[in-house]
Short mmCIF file of C-alpha atoms and ligand atoms in Angstrom, two decimals:
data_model
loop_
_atom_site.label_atom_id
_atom_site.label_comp_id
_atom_site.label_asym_id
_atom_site.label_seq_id
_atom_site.Cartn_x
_atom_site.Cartn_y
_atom_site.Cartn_z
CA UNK V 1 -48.08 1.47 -16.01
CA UNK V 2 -44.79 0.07 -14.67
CA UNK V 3 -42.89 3.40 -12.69
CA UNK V 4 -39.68 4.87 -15.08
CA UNK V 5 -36.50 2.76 -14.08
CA UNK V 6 -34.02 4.90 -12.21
CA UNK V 7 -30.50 4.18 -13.39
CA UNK V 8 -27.30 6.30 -13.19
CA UNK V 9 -24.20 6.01 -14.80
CA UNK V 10 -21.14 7.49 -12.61
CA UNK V 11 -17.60 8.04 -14.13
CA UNK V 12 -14.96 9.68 -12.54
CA UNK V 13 -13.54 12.66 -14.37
CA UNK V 14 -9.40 12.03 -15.94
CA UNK V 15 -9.72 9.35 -12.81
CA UNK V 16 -5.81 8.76 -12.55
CA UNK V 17 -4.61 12.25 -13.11
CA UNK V 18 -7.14 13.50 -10.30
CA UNK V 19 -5.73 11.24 -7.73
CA UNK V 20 -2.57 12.82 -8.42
CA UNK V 21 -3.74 16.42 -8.72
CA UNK V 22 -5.64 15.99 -5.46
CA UNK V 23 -2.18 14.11 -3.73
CA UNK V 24 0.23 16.53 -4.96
CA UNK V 25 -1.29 20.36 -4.67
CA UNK V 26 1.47 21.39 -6.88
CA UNK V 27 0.07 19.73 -9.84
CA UNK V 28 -3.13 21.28 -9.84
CA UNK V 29 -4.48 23.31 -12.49
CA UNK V 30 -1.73 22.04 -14.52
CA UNK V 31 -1.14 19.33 -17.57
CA UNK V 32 -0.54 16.21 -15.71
CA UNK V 33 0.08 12.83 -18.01
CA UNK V 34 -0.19 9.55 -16.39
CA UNK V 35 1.72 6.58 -18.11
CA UNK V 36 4.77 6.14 -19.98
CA UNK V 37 7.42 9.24 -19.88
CA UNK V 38 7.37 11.46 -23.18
CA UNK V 39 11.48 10.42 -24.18
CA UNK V 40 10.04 6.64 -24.38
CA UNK V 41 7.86 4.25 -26.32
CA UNK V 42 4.72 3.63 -24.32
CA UNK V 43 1.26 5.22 -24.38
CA UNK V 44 -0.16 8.09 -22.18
CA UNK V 45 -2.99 6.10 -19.86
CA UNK V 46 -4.94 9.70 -19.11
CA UNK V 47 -4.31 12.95 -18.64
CA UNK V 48 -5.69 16.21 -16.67
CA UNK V 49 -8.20 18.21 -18.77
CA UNK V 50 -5.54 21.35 -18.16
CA UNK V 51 -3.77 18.73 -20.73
CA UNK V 52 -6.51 18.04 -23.26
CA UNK V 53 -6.49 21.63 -24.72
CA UNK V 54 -3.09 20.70 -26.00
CA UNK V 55 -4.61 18.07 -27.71
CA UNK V 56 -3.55 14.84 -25.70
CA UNK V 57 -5.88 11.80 -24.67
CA UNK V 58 -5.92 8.55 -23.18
CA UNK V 59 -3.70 5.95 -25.29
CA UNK V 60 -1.48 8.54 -27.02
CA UNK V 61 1.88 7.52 -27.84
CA UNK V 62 4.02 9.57 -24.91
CA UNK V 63 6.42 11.00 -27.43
CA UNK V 64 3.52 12.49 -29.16
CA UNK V 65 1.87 14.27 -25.86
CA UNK V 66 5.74 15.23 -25.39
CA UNK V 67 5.73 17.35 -28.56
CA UNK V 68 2.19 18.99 -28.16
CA UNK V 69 3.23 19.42 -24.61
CA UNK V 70 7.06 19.63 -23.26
CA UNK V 71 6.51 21.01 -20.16
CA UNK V 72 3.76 19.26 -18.93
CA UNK V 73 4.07 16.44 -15.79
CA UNK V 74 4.61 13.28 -16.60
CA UNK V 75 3.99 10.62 -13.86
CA UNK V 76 4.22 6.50 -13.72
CA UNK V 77 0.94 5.09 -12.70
CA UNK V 78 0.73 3.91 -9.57
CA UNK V 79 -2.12 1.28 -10.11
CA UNK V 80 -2.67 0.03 -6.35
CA UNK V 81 -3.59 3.15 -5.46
CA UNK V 82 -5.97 3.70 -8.71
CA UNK V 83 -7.43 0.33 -7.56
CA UNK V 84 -7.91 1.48 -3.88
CA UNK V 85 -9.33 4.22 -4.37
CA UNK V 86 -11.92 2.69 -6.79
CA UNK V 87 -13.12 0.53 -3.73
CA UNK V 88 -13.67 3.63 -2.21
CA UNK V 89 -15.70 5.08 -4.69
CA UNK V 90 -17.67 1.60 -4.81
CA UNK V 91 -18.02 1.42 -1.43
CA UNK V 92 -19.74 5.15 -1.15
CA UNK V 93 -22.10 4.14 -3.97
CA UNK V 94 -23.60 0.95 -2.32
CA UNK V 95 -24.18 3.09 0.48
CA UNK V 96 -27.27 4.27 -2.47
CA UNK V 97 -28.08 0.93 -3.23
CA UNK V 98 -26.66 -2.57 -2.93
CA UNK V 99 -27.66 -2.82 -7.18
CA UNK V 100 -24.27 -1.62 -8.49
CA UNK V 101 -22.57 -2.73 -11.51
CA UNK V 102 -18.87 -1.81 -11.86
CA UNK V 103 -18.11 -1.54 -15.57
CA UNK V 104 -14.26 -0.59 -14.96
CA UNK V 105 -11.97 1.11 -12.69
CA UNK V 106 -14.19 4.39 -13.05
CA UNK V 107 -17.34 4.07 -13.54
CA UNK V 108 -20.11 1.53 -12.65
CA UNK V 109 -23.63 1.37 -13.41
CA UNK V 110 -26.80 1.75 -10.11
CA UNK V 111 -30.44 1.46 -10.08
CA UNK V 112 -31.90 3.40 -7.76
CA UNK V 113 -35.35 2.38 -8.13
CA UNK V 114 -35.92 1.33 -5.34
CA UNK V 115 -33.77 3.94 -3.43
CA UNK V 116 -35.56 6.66 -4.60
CA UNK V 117 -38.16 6.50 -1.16
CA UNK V 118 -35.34 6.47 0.97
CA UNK V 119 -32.91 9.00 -0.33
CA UNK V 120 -35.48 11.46 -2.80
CA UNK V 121 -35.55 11.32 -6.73
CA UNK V 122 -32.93 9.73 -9.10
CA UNK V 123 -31.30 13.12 -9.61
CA UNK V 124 -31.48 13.47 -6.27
CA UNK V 125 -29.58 10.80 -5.57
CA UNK V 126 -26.80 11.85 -8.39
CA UNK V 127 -26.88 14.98 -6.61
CA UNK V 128 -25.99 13.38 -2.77
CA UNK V 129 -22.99 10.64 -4.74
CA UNK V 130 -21.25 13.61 -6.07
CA UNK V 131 -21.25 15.77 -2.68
CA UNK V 132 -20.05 12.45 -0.83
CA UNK V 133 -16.92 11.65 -3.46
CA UNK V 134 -16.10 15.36 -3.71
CA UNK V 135 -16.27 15.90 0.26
CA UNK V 136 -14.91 12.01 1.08
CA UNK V 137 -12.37 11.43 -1.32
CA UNK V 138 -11.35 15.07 -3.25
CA UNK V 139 -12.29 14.15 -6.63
CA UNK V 140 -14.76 14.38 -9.13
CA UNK V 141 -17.14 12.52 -11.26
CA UNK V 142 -20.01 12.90 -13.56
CA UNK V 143 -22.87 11.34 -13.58
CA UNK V 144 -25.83 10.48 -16.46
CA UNK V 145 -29.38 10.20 -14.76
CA UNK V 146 -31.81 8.31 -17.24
CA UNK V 147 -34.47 5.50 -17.57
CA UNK V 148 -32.02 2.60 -18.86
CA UNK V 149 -28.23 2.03 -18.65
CA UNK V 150 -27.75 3.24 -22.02
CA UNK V 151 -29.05 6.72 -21.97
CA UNK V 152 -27.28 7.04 -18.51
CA UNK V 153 -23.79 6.61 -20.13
CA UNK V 154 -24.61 8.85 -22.47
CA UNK V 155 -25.42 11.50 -20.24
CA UNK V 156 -22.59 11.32 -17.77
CA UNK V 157 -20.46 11.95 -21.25
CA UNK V 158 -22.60 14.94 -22.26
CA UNK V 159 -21.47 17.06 -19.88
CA UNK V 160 -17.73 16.26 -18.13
CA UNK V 161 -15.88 17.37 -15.97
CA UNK V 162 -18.02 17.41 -12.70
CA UNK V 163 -21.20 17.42 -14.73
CA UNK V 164 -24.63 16.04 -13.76
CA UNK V 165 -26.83 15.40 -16.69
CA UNK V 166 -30.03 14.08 -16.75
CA UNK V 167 -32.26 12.61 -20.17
CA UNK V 168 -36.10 12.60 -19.25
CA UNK V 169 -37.93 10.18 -21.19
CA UNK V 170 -39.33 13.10 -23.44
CA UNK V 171 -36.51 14.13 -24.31
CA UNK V 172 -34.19 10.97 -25.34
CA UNK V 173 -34.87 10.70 -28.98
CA UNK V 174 -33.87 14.28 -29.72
CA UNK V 175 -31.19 14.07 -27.09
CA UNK V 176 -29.38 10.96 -28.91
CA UNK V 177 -30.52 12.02 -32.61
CA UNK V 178 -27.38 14.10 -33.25
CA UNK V 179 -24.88 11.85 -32.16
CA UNK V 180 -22.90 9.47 -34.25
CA UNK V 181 -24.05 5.87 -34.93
CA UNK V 182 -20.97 4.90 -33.32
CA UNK V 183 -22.06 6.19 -30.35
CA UNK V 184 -24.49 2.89 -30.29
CA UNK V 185 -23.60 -0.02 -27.87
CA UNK V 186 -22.17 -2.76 -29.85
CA UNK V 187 -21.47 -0.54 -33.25
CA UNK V 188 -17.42 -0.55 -33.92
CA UNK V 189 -15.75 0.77 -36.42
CA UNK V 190 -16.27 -1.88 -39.01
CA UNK V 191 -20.06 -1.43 -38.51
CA UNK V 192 -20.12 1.84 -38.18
CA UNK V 193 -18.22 2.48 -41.66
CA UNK V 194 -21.11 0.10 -42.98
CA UNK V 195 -23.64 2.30 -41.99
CA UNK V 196 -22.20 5.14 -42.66
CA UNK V 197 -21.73 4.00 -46.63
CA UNK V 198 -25.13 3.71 -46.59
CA UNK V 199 -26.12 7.47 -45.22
CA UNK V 200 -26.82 6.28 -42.05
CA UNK V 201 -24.51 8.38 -39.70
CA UNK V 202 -26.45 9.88 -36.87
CA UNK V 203 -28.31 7.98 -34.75
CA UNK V 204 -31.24 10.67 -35.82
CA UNK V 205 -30.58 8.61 -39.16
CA UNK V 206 -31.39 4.87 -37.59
CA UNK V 207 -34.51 6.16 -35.34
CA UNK V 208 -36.23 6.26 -38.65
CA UNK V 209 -34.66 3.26 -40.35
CA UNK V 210 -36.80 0.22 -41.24
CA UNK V 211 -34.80 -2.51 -39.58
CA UNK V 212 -35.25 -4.38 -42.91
CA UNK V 213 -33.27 -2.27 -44.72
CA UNK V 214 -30.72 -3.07 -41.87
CA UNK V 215 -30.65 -6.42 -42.15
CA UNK V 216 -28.29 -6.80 -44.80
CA UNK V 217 -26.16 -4.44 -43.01
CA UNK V 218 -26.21 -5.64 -39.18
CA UNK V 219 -27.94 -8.79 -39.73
CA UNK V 220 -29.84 -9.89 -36.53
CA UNK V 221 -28.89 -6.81 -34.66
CA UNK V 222 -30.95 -4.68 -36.58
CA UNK V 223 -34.17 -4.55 -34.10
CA UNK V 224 -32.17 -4.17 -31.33
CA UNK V 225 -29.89 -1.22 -32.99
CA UNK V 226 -33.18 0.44 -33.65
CA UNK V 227 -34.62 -0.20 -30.18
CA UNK V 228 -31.09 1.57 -28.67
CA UNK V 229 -31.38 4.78 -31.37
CA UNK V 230 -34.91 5.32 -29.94
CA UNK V 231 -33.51 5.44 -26.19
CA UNK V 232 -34.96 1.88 -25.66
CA UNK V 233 -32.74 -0.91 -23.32
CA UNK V 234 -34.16 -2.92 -20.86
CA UNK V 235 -30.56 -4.61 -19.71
CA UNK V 236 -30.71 -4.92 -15.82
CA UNK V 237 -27.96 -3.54 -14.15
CA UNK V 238 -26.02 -6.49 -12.95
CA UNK V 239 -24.62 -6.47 -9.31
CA UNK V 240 -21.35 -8.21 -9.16
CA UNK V 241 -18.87 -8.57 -6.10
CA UNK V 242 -15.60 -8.25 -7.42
CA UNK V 243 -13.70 -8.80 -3.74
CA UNK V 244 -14.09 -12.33 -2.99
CA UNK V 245 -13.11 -12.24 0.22
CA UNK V 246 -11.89 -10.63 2.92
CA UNK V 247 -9.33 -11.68 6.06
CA UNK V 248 -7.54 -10.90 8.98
CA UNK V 249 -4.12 -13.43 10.26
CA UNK V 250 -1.88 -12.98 12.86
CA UNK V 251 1.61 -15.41 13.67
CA UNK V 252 2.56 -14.98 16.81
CA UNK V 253 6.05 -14.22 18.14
CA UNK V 254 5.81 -17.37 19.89
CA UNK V 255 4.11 -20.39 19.76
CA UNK V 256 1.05 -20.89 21.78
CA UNK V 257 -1.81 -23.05 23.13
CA UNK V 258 -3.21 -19.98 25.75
CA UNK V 259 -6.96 -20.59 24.35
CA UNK V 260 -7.96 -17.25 25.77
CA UNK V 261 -5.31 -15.42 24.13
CA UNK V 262 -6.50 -17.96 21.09
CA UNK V 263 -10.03 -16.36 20.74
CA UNK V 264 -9.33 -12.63 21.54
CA UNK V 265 -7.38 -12.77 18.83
CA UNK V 266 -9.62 -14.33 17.17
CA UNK V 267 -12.09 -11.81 18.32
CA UNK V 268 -9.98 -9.11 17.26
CA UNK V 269 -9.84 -10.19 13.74
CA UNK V 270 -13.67 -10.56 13.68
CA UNK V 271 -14.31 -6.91 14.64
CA UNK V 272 -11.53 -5.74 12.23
CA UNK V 273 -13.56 -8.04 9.22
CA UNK V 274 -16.75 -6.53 10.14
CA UNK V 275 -15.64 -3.26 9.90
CA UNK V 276 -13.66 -3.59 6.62
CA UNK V 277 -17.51 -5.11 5.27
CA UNK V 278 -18.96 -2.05 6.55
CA UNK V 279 -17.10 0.05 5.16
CA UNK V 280 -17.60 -1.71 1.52
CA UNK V 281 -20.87 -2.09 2.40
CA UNK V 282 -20.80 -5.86 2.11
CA UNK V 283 -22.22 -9.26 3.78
CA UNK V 284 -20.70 -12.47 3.73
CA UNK V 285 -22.47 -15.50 3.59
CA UNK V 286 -20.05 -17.92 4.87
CA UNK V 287 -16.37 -17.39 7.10
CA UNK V 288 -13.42 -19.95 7.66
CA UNK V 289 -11.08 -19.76 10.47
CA UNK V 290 -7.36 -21.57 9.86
CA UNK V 291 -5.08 -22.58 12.08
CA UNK V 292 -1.64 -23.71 11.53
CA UNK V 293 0.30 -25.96 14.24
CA UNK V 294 3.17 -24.94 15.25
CA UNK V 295 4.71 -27.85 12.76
CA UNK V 296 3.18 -25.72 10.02
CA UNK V 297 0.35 -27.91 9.31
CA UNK V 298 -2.42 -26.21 8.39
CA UNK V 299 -6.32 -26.34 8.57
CA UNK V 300 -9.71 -24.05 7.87
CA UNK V 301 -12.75 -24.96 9.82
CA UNK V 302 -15.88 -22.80 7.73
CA UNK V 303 -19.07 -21.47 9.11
CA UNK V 304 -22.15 -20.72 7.07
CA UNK V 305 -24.50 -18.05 8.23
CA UNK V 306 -28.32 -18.21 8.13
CA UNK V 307 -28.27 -14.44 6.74
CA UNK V 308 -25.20 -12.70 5.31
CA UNK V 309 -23.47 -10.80 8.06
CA UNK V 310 -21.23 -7.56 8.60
CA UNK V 311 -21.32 -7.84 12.16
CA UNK V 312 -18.75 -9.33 14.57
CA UNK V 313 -20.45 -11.03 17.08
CA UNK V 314 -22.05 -13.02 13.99
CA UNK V 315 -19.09 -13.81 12.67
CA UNK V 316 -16.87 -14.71 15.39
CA UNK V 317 -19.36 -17.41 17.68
CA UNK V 318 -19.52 -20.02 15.50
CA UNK V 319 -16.12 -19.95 14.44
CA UNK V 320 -14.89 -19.09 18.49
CA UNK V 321 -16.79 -22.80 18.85
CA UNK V 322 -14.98 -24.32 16.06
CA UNK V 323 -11.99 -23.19 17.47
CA UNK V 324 -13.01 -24.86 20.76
CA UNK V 325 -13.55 -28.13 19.37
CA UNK V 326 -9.95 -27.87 17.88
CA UNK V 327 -8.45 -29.57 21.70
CA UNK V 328 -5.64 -26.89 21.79
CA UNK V 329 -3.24 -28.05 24.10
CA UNK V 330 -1.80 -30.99 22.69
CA UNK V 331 -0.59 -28.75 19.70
CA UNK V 332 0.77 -25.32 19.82
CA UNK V 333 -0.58 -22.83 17.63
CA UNK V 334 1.40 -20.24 15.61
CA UNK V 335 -0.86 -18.45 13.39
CA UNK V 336 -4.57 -17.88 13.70
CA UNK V 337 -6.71 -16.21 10.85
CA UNK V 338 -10.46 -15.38 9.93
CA UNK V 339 -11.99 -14.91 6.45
CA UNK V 340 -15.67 -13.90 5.12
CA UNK V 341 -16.54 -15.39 2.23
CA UNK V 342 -19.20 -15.54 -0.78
CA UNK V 343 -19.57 -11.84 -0.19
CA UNK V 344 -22.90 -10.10 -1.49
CA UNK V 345 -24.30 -6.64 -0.53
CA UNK V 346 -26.24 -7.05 2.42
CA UNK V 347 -30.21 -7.36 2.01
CA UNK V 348 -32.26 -4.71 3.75
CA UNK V 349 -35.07 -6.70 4.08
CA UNK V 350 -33.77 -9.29 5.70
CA UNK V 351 -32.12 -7.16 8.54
CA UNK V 352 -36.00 -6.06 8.73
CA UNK V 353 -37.19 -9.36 10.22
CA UNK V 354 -34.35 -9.27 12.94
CA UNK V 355 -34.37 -5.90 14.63
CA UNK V 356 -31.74 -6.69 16.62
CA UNK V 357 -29.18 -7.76 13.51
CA UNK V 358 -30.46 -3.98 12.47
CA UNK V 359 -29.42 -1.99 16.17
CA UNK V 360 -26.80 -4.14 16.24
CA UNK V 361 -25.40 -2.87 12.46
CA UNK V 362 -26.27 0.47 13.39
CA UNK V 363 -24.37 1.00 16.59
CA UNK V 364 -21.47 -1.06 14.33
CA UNK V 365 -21.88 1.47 11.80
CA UNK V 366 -22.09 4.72 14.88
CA UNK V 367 -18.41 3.05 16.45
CA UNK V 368 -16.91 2.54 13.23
CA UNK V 369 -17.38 6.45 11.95
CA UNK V 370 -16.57 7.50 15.22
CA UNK V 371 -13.10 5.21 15.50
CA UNK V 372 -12.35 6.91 11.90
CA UNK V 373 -12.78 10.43 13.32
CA UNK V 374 -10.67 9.78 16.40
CA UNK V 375 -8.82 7.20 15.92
CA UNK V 376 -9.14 3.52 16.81
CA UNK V 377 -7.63 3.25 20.11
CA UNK V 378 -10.54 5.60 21.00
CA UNK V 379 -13.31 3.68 21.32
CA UNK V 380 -13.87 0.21 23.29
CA UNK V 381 -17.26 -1.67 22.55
CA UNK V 382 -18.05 -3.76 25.69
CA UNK V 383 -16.02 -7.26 25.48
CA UNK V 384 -13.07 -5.38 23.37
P1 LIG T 401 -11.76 6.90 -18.64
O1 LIG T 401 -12.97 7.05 -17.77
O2 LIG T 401 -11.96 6.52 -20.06
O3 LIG T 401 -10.93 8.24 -18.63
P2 LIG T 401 -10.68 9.30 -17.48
O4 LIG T 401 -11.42 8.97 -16.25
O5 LIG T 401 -9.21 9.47 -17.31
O6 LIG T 401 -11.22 10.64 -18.11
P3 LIG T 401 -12.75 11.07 -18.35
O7 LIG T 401 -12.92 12.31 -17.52
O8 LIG T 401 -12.85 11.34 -19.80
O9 LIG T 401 -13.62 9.95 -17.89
O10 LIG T 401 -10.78 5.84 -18.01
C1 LIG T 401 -10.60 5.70 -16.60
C2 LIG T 401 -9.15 5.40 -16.29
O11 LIG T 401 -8.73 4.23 -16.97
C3 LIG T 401 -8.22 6.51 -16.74
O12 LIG T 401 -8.03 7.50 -15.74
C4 LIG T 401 -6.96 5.77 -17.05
C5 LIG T 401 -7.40 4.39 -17.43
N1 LIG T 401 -7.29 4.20 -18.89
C6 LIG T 401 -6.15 3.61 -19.42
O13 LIG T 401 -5.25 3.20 -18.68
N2 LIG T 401 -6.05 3.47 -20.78
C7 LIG T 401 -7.02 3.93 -21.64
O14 LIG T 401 -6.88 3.80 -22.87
C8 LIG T 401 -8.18 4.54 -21.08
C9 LIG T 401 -9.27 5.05 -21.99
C10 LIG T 401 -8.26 4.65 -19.72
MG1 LIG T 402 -13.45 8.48 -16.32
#
């Protein structure tokens, strides 16, 4: 028999109110309201759980969450800092595993399957993401441990804030059997009235339905509604990139055609791509260099790699050679740039057949945590 799937479901707990609980100390333990303020029309986007015992939750008018709570704090979102610190939270689970699904700002779906030799059990695993976000980046999140992706967002609902639940396979039919048929992936309110009409409103209610009798309710769905209310889903969880690249440019103050000066540069915005790939734990595939005359002309010369890359030297020979070729001299140059491209997580196993890509990413890895602890005028590689 195949080995039970390993999935987890992480979401992070009233994710825009905790950023601003953990930035401003004085909010804490208090009813904090992100979105519009309570004297205007506009919704609330979430709130603190100190603010859900007065009744108020995501998407409630703000005049509303004013009356049930007047002297609560009421902040504007500030969404580039929601969306940076999602990368971060993205970036510390594909440290786990390079199979993670983001499903929105908070929350993304991993397998750890095959992570489970490296880093212990699935729960485990759950265990070691919420120590790293609590300890990394102050907040917290809860996370569902099952054997498919739908049991795994139930559980990381079943017990928030800061919970860790898990659903064995023995248990998933009595686990789900109380909750309401709306609870089922793809059942909306129109559906769920349906069955409801027709007495079935627990999915304790559809484990024993005969998807025939179904039919006429959910049409082709019914099998598949049935499979879900017995804790059955065999969806893979679907890795996506979502940053499609990332670059490093510099002008200069003035023009120049100095071709050393050219390629440290360029070298300097290698090392700086590497490490911001590290650091999201990704590879790219493919990197372009541009140039742009000092007449403002522009071009990109690209590079594709044998093996995605994080690593510098990778990423800045071919492109240092391109560059070469370019006859600098005739032309001045005022802006030089470098960009990875078609990024992907980075395969272990094919840093396995070339130990040296491996040391190479390791000592990376060793100079970037050490630049972050002491700052990046610190430490010099060789060649720097
Ligand atoms: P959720 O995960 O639904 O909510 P949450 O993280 O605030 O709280 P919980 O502990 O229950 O998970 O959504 C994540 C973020 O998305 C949330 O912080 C704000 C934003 N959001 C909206 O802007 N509008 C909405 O209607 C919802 C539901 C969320
Ligand atoms: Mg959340």
């Amino acid at each position: 028999m195949l080995a039970v799937r390993g999935i987890l479901h992480v979401d992070m707990d009233a994710f825009f109110a905790s950023i601003e609980q953990r930035d401003h100390p004085e909010y804490r333990g208090k009813p904090v309201m992100v979105g519009a303020p309570p004297d205007r029309r506009g919704i609330i986007a979430t709130c603190s759980y100190e603010a859900r015992k007065f009744g108020i939750h995501s998407a409630m008018p703000s005049r509303t969450a004013g009356r049930l709570c007047p002297h609560g704090i009421y902040l504007p979102p500030d969404g580039k800092k929601y969306a940076a610190e999602s990368r971060e939270i993205l970036a510390i689970l594909r440290k786990f595993t390079p199979e993670v699904e983001p499903v929105s700002i908070d929350e993304a779906f991993l397998d750890v399957t095959a992570s489970r030799s490296v880093f212990g059990d699935a729960v485990e695993i759950a265990r070691k993401i919420k120590a790293r976000i609590f300890h990394e980046r102050g907040l917290t999140a809860s996370v569902g441990v099952a054997s498919n992706k739908f049991l795994a967002k139930i559980a990381s609902d079943l017990n928030k804030p800061d919970g860790l639940t898990v659903i064995a396979e023995e248990d998933k039919e009595a686990v789900l059997a109380p909750l309401s048929v709306g609870r089922l992936w793809g059942v909306g309110r129109v559906t769920r009235d349906a069955l409801e009409k027709h007495g079935y409103r627990t999915i304790g209610d559809l484990q024993k339905a005969d998807p025939q009798h179904l039919r006429p309710l959910v049409g082709s769905r019914a099998q598949h509604l049935v499979d879900l209310a017995r804790g059955k889903d065999a969806r893979p969880v679907e890795t996506a990139v979502e940053t499609k690249s990332i670059g490093s440019e510099h002008t200069f103050e003035t023009d120049t055609d100095d071709l050393l000066l050219l390629k440290r540069t360029l070298w300097g915005h290698a090392e700086k791509v590497a490490r911001e790939l590290r650091k999201q734990n990704l590879a790219a595939r493919s990197a372009t260099l541009k140039l742009r005359y000092a007449d403002f002309a522009t071009i990109t010369r690209q590079t594709t790699f044998a093996q995605p890359t994080q690593d510098e030297t990778a990423l800045y020979e071919p492109l240092e050679r391109r560059l070469a070729d370019e006859k600098i001299g005739r032309r001045k140059i005022r802006l030089i740039g470098l960009t990875a491209r078609a990024l992907e997580p980075p395969s272990i196993q094919l840093d396995l057949f070339d130990p040296s890509a491996e040391k190479r990413r390791r000592l990376a890895q060793a100079v970037d945590d050490l630049r972050a602890k002491l700052g990046s005028r610190a430490i010099r590689r060789l060649g720097d």
